[in-house]
Coordinates of C-alpha atoms and ligand atoms in Angstrom, one line a residue:
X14 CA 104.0 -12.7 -4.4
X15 CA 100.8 -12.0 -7.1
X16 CA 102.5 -9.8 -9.6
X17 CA 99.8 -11.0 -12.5
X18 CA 98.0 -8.3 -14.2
X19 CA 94.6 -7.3 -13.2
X20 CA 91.7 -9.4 -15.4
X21 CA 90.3 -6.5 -17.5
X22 CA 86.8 -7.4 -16.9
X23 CA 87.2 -7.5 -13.6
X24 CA 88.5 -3.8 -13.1
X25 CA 88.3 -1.7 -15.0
X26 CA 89.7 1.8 -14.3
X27 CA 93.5 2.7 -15.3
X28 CA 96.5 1.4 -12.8
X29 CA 98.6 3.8 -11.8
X30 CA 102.7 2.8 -10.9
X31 CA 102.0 3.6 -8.0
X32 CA 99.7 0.9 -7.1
X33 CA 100.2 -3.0 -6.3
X34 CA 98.1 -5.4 -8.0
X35 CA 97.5 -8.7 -6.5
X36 CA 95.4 -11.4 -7.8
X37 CA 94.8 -15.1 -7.3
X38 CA 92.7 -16.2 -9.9
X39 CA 90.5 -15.4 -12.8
X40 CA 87.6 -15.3 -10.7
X41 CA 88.6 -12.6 -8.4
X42 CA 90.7 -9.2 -8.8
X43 CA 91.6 -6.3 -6.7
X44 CA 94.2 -3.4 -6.2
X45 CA 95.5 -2.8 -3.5
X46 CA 97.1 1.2 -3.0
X47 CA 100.9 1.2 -1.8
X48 CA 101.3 3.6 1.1
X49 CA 103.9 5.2 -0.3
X50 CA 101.6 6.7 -3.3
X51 CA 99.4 8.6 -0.5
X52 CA 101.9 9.7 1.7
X53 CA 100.6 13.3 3.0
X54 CA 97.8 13.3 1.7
X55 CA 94.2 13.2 3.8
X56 CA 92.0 11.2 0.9
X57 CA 93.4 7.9 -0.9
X58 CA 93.1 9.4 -4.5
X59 CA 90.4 7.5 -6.6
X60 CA 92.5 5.9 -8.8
X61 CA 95.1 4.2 -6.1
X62 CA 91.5 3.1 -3.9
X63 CA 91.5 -0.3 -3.7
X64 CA 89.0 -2.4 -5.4
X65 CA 87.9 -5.7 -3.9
X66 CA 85.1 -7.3 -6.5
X67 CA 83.7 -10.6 -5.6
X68 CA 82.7 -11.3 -9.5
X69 CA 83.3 -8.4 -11.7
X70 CA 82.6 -4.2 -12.1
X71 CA 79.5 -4.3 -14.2
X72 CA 78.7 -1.2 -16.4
X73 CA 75.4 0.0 -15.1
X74 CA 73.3 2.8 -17.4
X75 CA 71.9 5.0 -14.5
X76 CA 69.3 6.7 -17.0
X77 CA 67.6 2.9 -16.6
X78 CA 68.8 1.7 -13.6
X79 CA 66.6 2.2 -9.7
X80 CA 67.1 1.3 -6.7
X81 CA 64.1 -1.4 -5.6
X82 CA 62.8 -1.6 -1.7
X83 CA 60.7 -3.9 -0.9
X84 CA 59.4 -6.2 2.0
X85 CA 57.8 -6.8 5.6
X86 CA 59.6 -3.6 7.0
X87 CA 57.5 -1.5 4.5
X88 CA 54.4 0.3 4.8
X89 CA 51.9 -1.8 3.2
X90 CA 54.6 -4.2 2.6
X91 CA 55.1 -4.1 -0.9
X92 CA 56.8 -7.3 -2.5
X93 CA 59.7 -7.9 -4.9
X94 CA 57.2 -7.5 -7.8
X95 CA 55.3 -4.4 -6.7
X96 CA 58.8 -2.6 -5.2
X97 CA 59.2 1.5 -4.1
X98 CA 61.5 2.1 -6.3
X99 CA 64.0 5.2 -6.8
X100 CA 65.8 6.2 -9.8
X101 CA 69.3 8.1 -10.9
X102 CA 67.8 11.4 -10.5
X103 CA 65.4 11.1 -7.9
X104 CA 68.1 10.2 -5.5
X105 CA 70.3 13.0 -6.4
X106 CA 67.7 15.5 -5.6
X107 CA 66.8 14.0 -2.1
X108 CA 68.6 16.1 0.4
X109 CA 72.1 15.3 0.1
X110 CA 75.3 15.2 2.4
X111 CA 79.1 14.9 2.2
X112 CA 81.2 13.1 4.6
X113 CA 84.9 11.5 4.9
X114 CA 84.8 7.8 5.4
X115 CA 87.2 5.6 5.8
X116 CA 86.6 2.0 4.0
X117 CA 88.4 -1.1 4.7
X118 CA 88.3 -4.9 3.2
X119 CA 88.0 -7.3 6.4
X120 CA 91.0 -9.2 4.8
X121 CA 93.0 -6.4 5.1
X122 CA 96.6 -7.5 6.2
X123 CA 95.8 -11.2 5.5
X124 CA 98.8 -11.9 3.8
X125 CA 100.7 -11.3 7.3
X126 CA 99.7 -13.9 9.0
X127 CA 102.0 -15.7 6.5
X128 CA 105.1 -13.1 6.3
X129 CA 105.1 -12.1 9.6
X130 CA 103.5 -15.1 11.9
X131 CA 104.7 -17.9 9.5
X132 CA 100.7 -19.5 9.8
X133 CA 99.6 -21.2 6.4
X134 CA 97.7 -19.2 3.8
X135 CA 94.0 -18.5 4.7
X136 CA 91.9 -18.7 1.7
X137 CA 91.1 -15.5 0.0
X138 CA 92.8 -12.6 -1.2
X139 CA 96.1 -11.8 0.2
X140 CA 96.7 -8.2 0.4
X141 CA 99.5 -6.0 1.8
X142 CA 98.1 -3.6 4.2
X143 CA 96.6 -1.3 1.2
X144 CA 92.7 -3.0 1.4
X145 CA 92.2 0.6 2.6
X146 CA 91.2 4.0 1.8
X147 CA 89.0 7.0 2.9
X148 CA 87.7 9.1 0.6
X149 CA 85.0 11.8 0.4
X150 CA 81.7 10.7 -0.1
X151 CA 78.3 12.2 -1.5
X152 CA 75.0 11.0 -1.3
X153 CA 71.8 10.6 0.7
X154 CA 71.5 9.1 4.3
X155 CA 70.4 5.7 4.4
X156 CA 68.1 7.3 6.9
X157 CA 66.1 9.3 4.6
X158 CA 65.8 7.0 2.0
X159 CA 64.7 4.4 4.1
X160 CA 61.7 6.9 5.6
X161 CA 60.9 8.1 2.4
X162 CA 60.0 4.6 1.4
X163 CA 58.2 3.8 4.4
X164 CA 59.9 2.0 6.8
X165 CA 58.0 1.2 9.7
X166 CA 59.0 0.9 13.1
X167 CA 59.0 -2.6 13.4
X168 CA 61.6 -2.9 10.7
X169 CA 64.8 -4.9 12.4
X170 CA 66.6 -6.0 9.2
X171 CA 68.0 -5.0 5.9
X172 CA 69.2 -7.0 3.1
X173 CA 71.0 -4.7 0.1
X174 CA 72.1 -6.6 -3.1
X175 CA 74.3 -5.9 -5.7
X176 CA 74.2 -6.1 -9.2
X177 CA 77.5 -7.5 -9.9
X178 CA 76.1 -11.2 -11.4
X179 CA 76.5 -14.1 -9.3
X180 CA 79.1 -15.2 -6.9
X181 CA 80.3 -19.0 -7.0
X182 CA 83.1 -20.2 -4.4
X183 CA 84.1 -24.0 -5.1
X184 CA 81.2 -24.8 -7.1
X185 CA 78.7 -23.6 -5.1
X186 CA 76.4 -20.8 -6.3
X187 CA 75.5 -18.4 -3.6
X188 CA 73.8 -15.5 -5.6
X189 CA 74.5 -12.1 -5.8
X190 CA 76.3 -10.5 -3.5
X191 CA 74.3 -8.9 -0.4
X192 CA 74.9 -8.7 3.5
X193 CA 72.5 -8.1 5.8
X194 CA 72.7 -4.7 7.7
X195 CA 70.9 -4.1 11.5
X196 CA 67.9 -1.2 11.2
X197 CA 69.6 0.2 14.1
X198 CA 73.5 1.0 12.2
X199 CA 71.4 1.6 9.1
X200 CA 69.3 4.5 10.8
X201 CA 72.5 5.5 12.2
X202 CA 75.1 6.4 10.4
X203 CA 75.0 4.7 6.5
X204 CA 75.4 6.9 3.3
X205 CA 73.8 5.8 0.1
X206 CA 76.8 7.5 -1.9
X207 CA 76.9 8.4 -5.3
X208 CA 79.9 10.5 -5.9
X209 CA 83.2 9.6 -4.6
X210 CA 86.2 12.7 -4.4
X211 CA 84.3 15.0 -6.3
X212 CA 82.9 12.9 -9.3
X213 CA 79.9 10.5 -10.0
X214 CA 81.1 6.7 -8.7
X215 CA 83.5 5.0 -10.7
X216 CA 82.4 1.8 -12.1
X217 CA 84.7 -0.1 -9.8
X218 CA 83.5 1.7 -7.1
X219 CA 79.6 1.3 -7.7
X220 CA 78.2 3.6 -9.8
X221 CA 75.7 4.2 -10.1
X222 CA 75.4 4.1 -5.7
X223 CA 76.1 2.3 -3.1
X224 CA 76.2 1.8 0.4
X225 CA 79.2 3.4 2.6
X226 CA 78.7 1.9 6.3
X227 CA 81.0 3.9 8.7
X228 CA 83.4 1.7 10.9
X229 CA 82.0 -2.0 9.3
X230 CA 84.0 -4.2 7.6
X231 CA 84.2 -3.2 3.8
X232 CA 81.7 -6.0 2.7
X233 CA 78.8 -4.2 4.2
X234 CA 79.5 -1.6 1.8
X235 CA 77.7 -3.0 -0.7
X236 CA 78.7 -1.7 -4.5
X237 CA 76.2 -1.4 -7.4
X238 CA 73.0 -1.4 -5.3
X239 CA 69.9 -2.6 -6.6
X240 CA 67.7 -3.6 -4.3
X241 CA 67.4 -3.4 -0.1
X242 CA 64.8 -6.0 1.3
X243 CA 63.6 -4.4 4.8
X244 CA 62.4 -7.1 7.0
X245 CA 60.5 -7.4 10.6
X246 CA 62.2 -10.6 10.4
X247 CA 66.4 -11.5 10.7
X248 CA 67.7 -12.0 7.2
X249 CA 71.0 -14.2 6.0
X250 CA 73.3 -14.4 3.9
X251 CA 76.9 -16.4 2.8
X252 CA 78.3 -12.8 3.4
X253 CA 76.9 -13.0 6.8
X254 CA 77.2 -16.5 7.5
X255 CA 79.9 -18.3 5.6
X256 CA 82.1 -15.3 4.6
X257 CA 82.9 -12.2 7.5
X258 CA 82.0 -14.3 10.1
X259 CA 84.1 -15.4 13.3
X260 CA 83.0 -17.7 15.8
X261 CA 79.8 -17.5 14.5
X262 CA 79.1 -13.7 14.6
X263 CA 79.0 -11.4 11.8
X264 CA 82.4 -9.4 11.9
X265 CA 81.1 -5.4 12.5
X266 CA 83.3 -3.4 13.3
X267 CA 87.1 -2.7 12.3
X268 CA 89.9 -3.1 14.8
X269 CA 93.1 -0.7 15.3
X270 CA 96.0 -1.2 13.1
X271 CA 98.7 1.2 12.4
X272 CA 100.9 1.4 9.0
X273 CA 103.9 3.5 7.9
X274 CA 103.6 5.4 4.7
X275 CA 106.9 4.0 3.3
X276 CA 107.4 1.2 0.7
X277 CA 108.6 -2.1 2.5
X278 CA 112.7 -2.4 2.4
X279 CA 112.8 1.2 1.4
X280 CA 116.5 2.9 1.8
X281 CA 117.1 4.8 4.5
X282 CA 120.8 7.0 5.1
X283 CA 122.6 5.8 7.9
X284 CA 123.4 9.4 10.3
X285 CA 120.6 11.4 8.9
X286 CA 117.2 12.1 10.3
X287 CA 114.0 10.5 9.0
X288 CA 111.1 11.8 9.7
X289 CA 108.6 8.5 9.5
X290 CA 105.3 8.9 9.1
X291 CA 102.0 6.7 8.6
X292 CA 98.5 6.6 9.7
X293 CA 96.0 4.5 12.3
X294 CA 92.6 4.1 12.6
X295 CA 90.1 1.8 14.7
X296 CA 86.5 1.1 14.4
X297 CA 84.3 3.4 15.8
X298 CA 86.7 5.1 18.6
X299 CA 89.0 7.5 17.6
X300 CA 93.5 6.9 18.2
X301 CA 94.7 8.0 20.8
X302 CA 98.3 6.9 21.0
X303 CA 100.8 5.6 18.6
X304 CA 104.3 4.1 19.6
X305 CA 106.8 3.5 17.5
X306 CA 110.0 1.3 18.2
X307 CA 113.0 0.5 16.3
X308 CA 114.6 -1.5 19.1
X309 CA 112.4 -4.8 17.7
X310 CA 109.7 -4.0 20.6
X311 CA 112.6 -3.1 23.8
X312 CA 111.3 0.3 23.7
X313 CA 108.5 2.0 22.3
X314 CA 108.5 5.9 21.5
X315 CA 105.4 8.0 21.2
X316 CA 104.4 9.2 17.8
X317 CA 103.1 12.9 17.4
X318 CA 99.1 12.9 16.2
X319 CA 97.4 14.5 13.5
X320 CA 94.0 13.9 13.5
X321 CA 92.5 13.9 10.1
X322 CA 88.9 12.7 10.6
X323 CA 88.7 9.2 10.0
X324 CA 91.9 8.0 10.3
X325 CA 95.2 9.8 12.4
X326 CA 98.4 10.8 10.8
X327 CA 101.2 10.4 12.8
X328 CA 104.9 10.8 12.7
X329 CA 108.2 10.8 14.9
X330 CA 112.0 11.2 13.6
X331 CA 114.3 8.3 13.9
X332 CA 118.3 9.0 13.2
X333 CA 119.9 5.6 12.5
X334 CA 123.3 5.0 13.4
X335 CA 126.1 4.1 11.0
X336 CA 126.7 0.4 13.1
X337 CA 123.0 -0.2 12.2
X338 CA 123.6 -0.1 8.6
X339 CA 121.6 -3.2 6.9
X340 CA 117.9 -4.9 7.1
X341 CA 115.8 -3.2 10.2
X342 CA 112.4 -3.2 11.5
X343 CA 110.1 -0.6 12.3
X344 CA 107.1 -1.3 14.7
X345 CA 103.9 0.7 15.0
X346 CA 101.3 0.4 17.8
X347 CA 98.2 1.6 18.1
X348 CA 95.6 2.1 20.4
X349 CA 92.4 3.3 21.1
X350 CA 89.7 5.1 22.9
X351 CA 88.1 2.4 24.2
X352 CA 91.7 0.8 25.5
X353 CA 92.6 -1.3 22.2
X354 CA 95.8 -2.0 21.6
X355 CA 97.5 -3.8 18.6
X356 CA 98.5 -6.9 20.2
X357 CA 102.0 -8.6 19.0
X358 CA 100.3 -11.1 17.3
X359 CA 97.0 -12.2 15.8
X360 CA 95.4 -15.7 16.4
X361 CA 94.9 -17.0 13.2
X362 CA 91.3 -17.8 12.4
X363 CA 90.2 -19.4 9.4
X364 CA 89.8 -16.9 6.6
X365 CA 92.5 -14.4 7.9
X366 CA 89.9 -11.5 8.9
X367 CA 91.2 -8.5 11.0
X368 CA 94.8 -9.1 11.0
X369 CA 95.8 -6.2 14.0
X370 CA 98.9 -7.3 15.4
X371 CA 101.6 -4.4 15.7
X372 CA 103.4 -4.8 12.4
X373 CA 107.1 -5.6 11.9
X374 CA 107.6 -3.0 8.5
X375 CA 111.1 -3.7 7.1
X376 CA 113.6 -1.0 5.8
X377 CA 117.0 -0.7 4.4
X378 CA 119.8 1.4 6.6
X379 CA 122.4 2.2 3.8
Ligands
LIG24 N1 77.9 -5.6 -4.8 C1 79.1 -5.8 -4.3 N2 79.4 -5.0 -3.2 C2 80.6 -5.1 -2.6 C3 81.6 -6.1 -3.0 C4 81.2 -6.9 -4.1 O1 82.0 -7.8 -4.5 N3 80.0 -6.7 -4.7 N4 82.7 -6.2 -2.3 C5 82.7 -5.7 -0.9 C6 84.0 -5.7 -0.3 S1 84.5 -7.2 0.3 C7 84.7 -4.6 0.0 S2 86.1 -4.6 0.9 C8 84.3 -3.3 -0.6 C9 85.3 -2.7 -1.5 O2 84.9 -1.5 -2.0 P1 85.9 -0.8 -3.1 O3 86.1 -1.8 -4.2 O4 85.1 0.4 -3.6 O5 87.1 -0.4 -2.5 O6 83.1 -3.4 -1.3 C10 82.1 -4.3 -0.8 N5 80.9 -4.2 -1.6
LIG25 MO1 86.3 -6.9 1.6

């Protein structure tokens, strides 16, 4: 597909082997992890996390940098010019919290509708299914923050922005990159992180903070963040209302998908037992079933759970005969608490978000 090396200005931490790059043009770059490379392990290590960039990881000094608030939302509304602001070490000494999240890039699985549905290319990056990761997070409720800088209660809107430079698509200039987030999921359940795994953010990942927004779509996630307008008023975007949106609504939360920790055509023995494992996650409700089937969807087996906060582990043995010795599909299904199922396909839609159909994952009996 994309085998071009990453644009070094774009990203800018090492690449592993064990990670795919894709990357369609100069403008954009991302890495995507390869499933085999976190096989048994509960966190995607931070060097095979994906990074999806809309312009490029700048190199922020946090000894100058703060966070700005500002706007109608505000006690005594102060404007752009007269902001609260926060800085580096402010921030680290508000109360602090650690939590596993799971982030994923709406696009995730986009190159899929292609492979596996035979639908021509969406625009926009097309990853694998590795536009996922969930890592261990460290930093200060967006709660707090918020009430520390006054919000009052007839707040209803947020607008973060990054300060990653300017985003054009096509010519047109939309500014930098912001979405706007709901008071209600931002009093909820949003980290303002500032260490990822253990250590300060990487560049690529946002330092010096950013927003991690449980269950969203990756792009509310917003990297490198700057500034948060907070508005009695709705606020708008092109990440809102050009880009991560589908029939007119700003895409929220993630859907169920399932993937198998195993590189795609990898070799498995004919008359020996595998022991196949992967993992499945869903947007706000928990897995509760997996089924696997080798029999190209005639029968489905249930896979045995693991939960492992936000995503599941699961696994089940499959013993292939010697007669089905060449090319074979594996099929995972999930499904989840609130009765979603990975359908068999997904109806294409015009920038190829939330591909979730059950996915055909192709291996090698030898
Ligand atoms: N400022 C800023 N924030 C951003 C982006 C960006 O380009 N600029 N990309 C978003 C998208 S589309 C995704 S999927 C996640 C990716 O986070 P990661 O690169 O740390 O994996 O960051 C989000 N936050
Ligand atoms: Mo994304």
């Amino acid at each position: 597909m994309h085998d071009v090396p990453p644009d070094p200005h774009s990203v800018r931490k090492p690449l592993p082997d064990d990670l795919v790059v894709r990357q369609d043009n100069g403008a954009e770059s991302r890495w995507e992890t390869m499933w085999q490379g976190v096989e048994q392990q509960s966190d995607t290590p931070t060097d095979r996390f994906f990074v999806r960039n809309h312009t490029a990881t700048p190199l922020i000094d946090s000894s100058t940098w703060s966070l700005k608030l500002y706007g109608t939302g505000l006690r005594g509304t102060p404007d752009r010019t007269a902001p609260v602001t926060i800085d580096y070490d402010q921030l680290r000494s508000l109360p602090r919290t650690t939590q596993r999240i799971l982030l994923e890039c709406t696009g995730n699985g986009r190159s899929l509708f292609v492979d596996q549905q035979g639908e021509p290319a969406p625009p926009g990056t097309s990853w694998g299914l590795g536009a996922v990761g969930t890592a261990t997070w460290t930093g200060v409720s967006l709660r707090t923050l918020l009430e520390q800088a006054g919000i009052t209660d007839q707040a209803t809107c947020l607008l973060p922005i990054g300060l990653d430079g300017d985003f054009s698509d096509e010519g047109v200039h939309h500014g930098p990159v912001r979405r706007p987030l709901p008071v209600s999921k931002a009093m909820d359940d949003v980290l303002v992180a500032y260490e990822m795994n253990g250590e300060p953010l990487l560049p690529d990942h946002g330092f010096p903070a950013r927003l991690v927004v449980p269950d969203w779509v990756g792009i509310a996630s917003i990297k490198w963040l700057g500034e948060i307008e907070v508005s009695t008023t709705p606020l708008h975007s092109p990440w809102d209302s050009t880009y991560y949106v589908m029939d007119g609504e700003p895409l929220t939360e993630l859907v169920p998908k399932s993937v198998l920790e195993l590189a795609r055509n990898a070799p498995l023995r004919a008359g020996e037992r595998h022991q196949l494992r992967g993992r499945a996650w869903s947007g706000g409700d928990k897995i509760i079933s997996v089924e696997v089937s080798v029999d190209d969807g005639r029968s489905w087996q249930q896979a045995e759970l693991t939960d492992d906060g936000p995503w599941m582990r699961w696994q089940v043995d499959w013993r292939p005969d010697a007669d089905q010795r060449g090319p074979h599909t594996i099929l995972s299904r999930a499904t989840d608490a609130a009765g979603r199922r990975q359908p068999d396909r997904t109806p294409l839609n015009p920038r190829g978000y939330l591909f979730g159909a059950v996915v055909r994952h192709p291996v090698m009996v030898i």
